[in-house]
Structures are given as structure tokens and as C-alpha cells.
CSV table of C-alpha atoms in Angstrom, one decimal:
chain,number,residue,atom,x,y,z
A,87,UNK,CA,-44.3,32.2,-33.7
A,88,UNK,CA,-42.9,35.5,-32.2
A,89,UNK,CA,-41.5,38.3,-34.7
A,90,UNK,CA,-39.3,41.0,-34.3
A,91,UNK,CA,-39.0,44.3,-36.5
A,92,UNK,CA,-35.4,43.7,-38.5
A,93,UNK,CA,-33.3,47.4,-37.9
A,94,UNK,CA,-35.6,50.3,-38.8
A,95,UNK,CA,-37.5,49.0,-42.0
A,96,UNK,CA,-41.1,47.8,-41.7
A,97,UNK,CA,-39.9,44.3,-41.7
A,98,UNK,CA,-41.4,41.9,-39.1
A,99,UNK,CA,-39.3,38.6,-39.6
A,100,UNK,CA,-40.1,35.5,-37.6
A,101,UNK,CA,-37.9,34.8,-34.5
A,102,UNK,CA,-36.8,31.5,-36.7
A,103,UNK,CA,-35.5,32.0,-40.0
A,104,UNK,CA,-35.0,29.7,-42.7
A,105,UNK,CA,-31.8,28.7,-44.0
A,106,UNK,CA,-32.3,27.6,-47.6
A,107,UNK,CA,-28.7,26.7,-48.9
A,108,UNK,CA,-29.5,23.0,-47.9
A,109,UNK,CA,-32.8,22.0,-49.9
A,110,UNK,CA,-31.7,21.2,-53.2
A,111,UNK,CA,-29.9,18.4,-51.4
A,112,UNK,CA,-33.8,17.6,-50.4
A,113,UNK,CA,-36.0,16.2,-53.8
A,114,UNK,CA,-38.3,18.5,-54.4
A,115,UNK,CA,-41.6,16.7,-52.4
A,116,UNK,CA,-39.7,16.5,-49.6
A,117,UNK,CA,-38.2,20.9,-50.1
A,118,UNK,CA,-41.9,21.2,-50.6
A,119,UNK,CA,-42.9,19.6,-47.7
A,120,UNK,CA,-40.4,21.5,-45.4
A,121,UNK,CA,-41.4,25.0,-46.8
A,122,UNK,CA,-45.3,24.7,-46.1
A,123,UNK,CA,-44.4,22.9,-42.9
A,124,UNK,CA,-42.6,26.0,-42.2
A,125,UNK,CA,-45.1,28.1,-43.3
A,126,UNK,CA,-48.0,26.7,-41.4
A,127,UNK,CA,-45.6,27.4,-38.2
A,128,UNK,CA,-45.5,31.0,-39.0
A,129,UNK,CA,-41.9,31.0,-40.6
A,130,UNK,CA,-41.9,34.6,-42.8
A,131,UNK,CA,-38.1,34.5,-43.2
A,132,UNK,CA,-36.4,32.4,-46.0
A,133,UNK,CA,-32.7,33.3,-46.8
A,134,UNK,CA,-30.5,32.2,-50.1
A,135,UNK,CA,-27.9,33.5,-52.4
A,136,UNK,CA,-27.2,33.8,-55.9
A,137,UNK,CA,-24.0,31.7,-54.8
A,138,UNK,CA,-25.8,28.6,-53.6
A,139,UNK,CA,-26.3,26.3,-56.5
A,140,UNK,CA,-25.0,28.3,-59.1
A,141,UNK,CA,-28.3,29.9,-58.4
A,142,UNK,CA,-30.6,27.0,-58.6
A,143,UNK,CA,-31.3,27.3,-54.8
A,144,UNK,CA,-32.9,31.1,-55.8
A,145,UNK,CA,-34.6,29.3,-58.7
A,146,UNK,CA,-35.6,26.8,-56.3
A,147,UNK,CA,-37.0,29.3,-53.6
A,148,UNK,CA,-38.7,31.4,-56.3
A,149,UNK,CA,-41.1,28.6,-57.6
A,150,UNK,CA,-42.1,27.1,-54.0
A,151,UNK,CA,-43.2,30.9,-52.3
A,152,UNK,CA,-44.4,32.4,-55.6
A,153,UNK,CA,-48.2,31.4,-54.0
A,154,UNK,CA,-47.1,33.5,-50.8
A,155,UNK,CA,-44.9,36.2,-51.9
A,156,UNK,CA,-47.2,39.0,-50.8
A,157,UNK,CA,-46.8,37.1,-46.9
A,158,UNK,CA,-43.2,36.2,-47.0
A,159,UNK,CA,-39.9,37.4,-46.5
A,160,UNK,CA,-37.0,36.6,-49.3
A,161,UNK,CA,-33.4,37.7,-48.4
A,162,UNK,CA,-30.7,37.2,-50.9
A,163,UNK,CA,-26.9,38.0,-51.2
A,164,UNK,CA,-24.6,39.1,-53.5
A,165,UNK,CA,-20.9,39.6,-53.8
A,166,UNK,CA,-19.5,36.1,-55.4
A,167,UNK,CA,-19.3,36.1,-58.9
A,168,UNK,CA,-18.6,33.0,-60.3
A,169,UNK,CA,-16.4,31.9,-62.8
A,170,UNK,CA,-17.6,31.4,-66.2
A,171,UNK,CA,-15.8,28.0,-67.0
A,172,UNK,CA,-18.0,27.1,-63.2
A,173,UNK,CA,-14.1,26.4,-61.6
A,174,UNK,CA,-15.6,28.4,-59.0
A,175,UNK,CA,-16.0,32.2,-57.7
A,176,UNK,CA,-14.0,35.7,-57.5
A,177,UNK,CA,-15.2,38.2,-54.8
A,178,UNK,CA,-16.8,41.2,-56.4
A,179,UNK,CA,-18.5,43.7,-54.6
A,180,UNK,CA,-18.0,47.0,-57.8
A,181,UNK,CA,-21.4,48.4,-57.8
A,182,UNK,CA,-21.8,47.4,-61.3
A,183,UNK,CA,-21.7,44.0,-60.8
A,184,UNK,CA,-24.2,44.3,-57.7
A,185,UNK,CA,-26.6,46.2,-60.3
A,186,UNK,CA,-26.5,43.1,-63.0
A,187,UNK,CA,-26.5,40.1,-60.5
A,188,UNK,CA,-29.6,41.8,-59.1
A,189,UNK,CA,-31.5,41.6,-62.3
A,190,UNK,CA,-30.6,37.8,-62.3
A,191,UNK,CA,-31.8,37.3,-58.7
A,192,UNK,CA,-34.4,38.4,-59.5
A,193,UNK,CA,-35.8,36.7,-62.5
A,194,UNK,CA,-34.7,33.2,-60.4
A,195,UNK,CA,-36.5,34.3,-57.7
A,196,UNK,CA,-39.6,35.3,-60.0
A,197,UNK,CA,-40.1,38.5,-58.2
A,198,UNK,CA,-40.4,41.9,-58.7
A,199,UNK,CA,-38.7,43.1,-55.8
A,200,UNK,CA,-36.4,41.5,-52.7
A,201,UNK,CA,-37.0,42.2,-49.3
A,202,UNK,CA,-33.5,41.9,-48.2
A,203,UNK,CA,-30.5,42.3,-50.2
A,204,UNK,CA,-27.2,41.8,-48.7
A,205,UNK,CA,-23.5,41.7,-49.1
A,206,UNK,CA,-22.1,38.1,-49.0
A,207,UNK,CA,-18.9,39.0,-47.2
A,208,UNK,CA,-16.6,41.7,-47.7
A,209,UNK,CA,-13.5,43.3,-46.5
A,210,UNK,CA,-12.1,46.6,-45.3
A,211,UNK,CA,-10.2,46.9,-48.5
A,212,UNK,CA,-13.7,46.8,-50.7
A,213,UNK,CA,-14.8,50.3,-52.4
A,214,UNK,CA,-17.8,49.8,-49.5
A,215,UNK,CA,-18.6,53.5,-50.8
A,216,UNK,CA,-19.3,52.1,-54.2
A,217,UNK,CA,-21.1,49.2,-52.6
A,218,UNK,CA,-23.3,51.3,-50.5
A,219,UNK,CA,-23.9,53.6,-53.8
A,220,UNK,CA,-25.2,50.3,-55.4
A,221,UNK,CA,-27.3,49.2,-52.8
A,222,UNK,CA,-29.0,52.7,-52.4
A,223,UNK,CA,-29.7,53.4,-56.1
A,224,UNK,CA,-31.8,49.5,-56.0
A,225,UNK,CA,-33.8,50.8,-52.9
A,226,UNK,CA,-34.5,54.1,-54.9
A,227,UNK,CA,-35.7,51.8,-58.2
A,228,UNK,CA,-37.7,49.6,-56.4
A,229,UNK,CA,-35.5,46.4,-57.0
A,230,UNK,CA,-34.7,46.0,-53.1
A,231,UNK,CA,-36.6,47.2,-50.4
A,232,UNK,CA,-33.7,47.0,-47.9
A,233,UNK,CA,-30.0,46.2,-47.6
A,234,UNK,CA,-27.8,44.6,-45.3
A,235,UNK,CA,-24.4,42.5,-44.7
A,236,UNK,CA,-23.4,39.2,-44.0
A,237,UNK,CA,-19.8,39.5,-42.1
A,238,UNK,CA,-18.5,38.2,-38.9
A,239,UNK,CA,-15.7,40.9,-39.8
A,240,UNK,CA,-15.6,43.7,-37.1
A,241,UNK,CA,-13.7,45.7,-39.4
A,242,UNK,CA,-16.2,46.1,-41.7
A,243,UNK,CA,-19.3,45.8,-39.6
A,244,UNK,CA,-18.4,48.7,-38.1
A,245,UNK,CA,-18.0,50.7,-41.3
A,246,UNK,CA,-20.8,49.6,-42.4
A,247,UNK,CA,-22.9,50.8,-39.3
A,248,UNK,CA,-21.0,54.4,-39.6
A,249,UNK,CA,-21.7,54.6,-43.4
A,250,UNK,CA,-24.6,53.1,-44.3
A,251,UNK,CA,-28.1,52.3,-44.2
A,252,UNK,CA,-28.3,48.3,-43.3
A,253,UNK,CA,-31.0,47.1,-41.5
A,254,UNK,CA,-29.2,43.9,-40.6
A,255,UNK,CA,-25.9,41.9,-40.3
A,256,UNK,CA,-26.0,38.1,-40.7
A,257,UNK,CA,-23.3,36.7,-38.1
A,258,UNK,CA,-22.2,33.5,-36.6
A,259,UNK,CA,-23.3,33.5,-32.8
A,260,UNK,CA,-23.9,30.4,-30.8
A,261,UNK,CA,-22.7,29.3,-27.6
A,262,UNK,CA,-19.6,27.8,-29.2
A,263,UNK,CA,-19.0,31.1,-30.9
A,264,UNK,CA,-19.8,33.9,-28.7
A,265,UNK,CA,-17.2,36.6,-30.6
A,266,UNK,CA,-19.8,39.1,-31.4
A,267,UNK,CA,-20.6,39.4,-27.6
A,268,UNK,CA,-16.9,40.9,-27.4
A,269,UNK,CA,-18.1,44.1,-29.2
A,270,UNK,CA,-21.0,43.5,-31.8
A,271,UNK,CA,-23.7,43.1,-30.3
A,272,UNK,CA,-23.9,46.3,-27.9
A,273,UNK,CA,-22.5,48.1,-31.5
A,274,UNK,CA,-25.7,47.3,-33.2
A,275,UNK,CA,-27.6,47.7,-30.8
A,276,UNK,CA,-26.5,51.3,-30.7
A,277,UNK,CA,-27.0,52.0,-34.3
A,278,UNK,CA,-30.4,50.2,-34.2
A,279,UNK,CA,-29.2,47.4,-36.2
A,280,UNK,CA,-30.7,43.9,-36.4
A,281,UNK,CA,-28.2,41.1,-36.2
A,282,UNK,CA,-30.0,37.6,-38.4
A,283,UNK,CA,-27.9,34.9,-36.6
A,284,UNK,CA,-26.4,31.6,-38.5
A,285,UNK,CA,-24.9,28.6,-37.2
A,286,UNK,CA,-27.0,28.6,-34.0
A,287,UNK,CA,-26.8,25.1,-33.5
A,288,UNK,CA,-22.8,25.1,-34.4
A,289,UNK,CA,-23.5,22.3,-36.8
A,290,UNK,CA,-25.0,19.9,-34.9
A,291,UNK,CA,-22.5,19.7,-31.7
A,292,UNK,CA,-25.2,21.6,-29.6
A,293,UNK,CA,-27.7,19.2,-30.2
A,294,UNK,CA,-26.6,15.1,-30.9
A,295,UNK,CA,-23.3,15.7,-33.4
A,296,UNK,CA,-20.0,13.9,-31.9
A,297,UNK,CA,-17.6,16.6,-31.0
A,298,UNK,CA,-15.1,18.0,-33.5
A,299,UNK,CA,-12.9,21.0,-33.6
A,300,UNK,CA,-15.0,23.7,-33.7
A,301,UNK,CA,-14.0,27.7,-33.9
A,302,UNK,CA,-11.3,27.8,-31.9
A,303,UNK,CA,-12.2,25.1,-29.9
A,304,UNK,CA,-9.9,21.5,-29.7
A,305,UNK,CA,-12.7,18.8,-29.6
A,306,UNK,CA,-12.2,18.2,-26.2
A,307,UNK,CA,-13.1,21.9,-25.2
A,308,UNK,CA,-16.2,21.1,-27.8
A,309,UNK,CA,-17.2,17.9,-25.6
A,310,UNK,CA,-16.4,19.8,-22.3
A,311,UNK,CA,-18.8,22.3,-23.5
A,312,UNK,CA,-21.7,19.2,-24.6
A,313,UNK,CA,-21.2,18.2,-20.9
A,314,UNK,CA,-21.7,21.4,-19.4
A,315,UNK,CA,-24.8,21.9,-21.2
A,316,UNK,CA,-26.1,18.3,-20.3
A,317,UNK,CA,-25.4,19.2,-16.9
A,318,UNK,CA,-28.1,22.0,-17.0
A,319,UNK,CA,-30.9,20.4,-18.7
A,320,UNK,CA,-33.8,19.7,-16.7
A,321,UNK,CA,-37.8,19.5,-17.3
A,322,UNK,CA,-39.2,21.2,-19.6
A,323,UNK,CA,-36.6,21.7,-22.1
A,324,UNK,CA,-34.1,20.1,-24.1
A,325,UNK,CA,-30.2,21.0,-25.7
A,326,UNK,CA,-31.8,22.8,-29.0
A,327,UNK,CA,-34.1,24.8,-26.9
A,328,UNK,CA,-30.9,25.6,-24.4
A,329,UNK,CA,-28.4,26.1,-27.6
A,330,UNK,CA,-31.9,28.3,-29.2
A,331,UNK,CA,-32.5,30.4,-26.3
A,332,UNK,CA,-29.1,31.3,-25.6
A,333,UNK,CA,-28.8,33.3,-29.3
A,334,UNK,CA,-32.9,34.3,-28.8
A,335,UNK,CA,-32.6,36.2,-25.8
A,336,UNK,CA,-30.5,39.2,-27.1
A,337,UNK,CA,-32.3,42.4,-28.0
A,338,UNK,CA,-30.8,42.8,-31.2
A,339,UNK,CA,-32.0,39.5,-32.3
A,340,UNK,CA,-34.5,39.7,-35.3
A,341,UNK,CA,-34.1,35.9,-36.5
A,342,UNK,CA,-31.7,32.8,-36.0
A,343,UNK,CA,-31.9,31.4,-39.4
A,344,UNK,CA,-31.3,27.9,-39.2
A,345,UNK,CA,-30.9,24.9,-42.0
A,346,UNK,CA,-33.4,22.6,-42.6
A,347,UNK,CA,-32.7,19.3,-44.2
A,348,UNK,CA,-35.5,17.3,-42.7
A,349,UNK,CA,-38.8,17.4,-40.9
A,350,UNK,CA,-37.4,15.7,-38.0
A,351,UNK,CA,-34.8,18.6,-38.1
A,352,UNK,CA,-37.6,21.2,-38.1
A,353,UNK,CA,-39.7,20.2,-35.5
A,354,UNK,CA,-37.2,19.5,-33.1
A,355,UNK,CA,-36.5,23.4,-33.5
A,356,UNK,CA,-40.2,24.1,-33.2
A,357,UNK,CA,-40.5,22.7,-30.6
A,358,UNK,CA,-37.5,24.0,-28.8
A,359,UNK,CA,-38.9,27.6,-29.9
A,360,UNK,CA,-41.9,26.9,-27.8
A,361,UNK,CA,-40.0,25.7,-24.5
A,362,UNK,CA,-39.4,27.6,-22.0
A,363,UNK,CA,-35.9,27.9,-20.3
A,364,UNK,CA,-34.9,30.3,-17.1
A,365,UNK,CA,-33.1,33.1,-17.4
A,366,UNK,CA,-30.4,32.1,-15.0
A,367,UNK,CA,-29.5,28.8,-17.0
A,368,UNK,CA,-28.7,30.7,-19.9
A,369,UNK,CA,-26.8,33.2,-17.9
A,370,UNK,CA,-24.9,30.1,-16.2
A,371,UNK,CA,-24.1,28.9,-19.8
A,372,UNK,CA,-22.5,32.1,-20.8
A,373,UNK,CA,-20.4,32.0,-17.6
A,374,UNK,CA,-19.3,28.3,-18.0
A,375,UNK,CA,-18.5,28.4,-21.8
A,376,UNK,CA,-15.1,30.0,-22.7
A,377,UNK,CA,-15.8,33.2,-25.2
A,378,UNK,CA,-13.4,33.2,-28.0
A,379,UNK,CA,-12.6,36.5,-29.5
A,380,UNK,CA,-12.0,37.7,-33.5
A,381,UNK,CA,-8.2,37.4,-33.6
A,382,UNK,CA,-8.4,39.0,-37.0
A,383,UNK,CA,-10.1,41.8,-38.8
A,384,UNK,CA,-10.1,43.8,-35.9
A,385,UNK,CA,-9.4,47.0,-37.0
């Protein structure tokens, strides 16, 4: 397992992250059986949210690495408050709501502290001044040892980046969504911020999923794009280790967090992780994929 420093913090988080959001759908053998799986692979990097669950994913995550908090990394998010009659959730990112809903996280997570604390969305029209305010004052008690966003919003990534001190923006990026190559990428870069990527494997419809509509793209551009890909498989490697190392090979990269629902699921990536695919097949992908581009949130 390779690791790569996330932004400027101390923080070396393995080059495959996992998604947790999915195990409670799991019984708890088998969510125990993926996390020290995962953990004997050299996975660090385990991300939830106070949303997922109601917050019996955090609860969930806090019992199984309580044995290896000192060698793991926990990211959380905050930002949806739900509702109290459970209807569902308002977005609320006023500092003092990020100040309570930490003291919750944290007593599901049974922690003292959390590694990475980010913003589960946001727009331009937040108080992101207020938000930053909260996120500092946690770093300064202790409560979080860094902050970051999760946002495929240009908009606000880039006010972010200008105001703040994030270490890392969690954004969609696979070869069927390539929109932060417009513009993201080469921004964070710059500011020496780490980009945690989601929906690397677009759901499935990289790897064996029938093609569907798919960001932008009609389910015939999704099986045109399945057929490319095919067409550039050869020894060695497979379509996860082709759909993997696409996302991997950008310098900005510190993990591609991915879902787990089964061992199957987990070793597949695995093994992708260790396969090795040329340079110039990736660059061919990029060339023979269509790059969409964010139509809103621009400025």
C-alpha cells in the first residue's frame, strides 16, 4: 500500500481509502471482516458522516477501529442536520451548529479527537467565514486535528482554497466524470491542496454494471465509453485497475476512497491497486472519453 501526505498536515493516508457509508447494509461479522481485511492491506483511511445512518455508521466505525485508533485515519463531515421528527435533513453550516454536532461525532466515534473534519457540501451563499471560524477554533481545542470540504462546487472550492486552511477537498473524479480536470485539479495543486476522490469506479459502470445514464452522459455514451476501455485492456491488468489508475495518477491525489460492500468488492480493488498499467493507456483514455464540464456553480 503506497501513501501520500493529505495537503500540508502530517497526515499520510493510504492511496485507497475507505468509504464507509455502505457497511451497516453489511451484518456486523461480515463489516468486521471487511475492516481488518482492509487493515491487514494497509488501509489507514476510513471516511463517514454524522449523516449516514442517522449516525449509526459513526457509531458503527467507532466500535470496530477503537483497537487501532492510534494507527488509523477517521474522517468525518458535518453540515446536515437532521430533522428532529427523522423526515429528513436541513443544510446547516452556522458555526454553532458545527461546534455541537462535533461533540456528538465524537462520542459515536468514541474518540477524543478526529483526524479529518469536513464540510458535507456547501454553497457560495454559506457564511463560509463563520464556517471557517468554527473549524479553526476545533483545531485550536484539540477536537479536530484538520479540516477540509467535500464539494464538487467550483464556486466554493475556490473560496475555500483563498480563505482557508483545508488540507483536502473530497470530489467526484472518474473517467466518466472528468469535470475537475477543467479547472480543479491544477487549482489545488497550486494551493497545495489534496483532492480525496469518490465515485472512482462511477458506480459500478467502469467495472461489470450495465450502462445507465450517468453524469451527463445518455447510456449509450456510458456503453461507448465501457467499449473503449475494453478495447485497451490487455495483460496484466484489468477495467478496475484501468478505471483506478486513471484517478491515481494525478499529483494531487492523496486517496480514492471507494465503497466496500463485499470481500469480493475489496479484493478486486487490491488487486487492481497492485497492477501495473502504461502511462500511455491512461493518456489514450483521457483522449477517447468526452470530458463533461460543471455547467453550474461556476462562479
Amino acid at each position: 500500500m503506497k501513501y501520500h501526505q493529505l495537503g500540508k498536515s502530517d497526515i499520510e493516508a493510504s492511496v485507497i481509502g475507505f468509504g464507509c457509508m455502505s457497511l451497516l447494509k453489511s451484518s456486523r461479522q461480515e463489516a468486521e471482516a471487511l475492516i481488518h481485511r482492509a487493515l491487514d492491506a494497509g488501509v489507514n483511511y476510513f471516511d463517514t458522516a454524522d449523516l449516514y445512518d442517522k449516525g449509526e455508521n459513526e457509531q458503527l466505525i467507532g466500535r470496530l477501529l477503537k483497537p487501532v485508533r492510534d494507527k488509523v485515519i477517521i474522517a468525518t463531515k458535518v453540515g446536515n442536520q437532521w430533522r428532529e421528527d427523522g423526515s429528513g435533513w436541513d443544510w446547516n453550516p452556522r458555526k454553532s451548529y458545527i461546534l455541537s454536532a462535533v461533540e456528538k461525532s465524537l462520542s459515536r466515534l468514541n474518540t477524543d479527537y478526529i483526524d479529518l473534519y469536513q464540510l458535507h457540501g456547501g454553497t457560495i451563499e454559506d457564511p463560509i467565514e463563520e464556517t471557517i471560524e468554527a473549524f479553526e477554533q476545533l483545531v485550536q481545542e484539540g477536537k479536530i486535528r484538520y479540516y477540509g470540504i467535500s464539494s464538487i462546487r467550483p464556486n466554493v472550492i475556490r473560496k475555500y482554497a483563498a480563505l482557508s486552511n483545508i488540507q483536502s477537498v473530497m470530489i467526484q473524479y472518474s473517467v466518466l466524470d472528468r469535470r475537475p480536470e477543467e479547472e480543479m485539479l491544477q487549482l489545488l495543486e497550486q494551493h497545495h491542496i489534496s483532492i480525496v476522490a469518490r465515485g472512482v469506479l462511477a458506480q459500478g459502470l467502469l467495472v461489470d454494471k450495465p450502462a445507465k445514464d450517468y453524469q451527463g452522459h445518455t447510456a449509450a455514451g456510458v456503453a461507448q465509453v465501457q467499449q473503449t476501455m475494453n478495447s485497451l485492456l490487455q495483460e496484466g491488468y484489468n477495467k478496475t485497475a484501468l478505471a483506478l489508475h486513471y484517478v491515481l495518477r494525478s499529483a494531487v491525489l492523496a486517496s480514492a476512497v471507494i465503497g466496500f460492500r463485499t470481500l469480493h468488492q475489496l479484493e478486486d480493488v487490491l488487486g487492481a491497486l497492485e497492477m501495473v498499467v502504461p502511462a500511455e493507456i491512461l493518456e489514450k483514455l483521457g483522449h477517447q472519453v468526452p470530458a463533461k464540464r460543471y455547467t453550474d456553480h461556476r462562479l
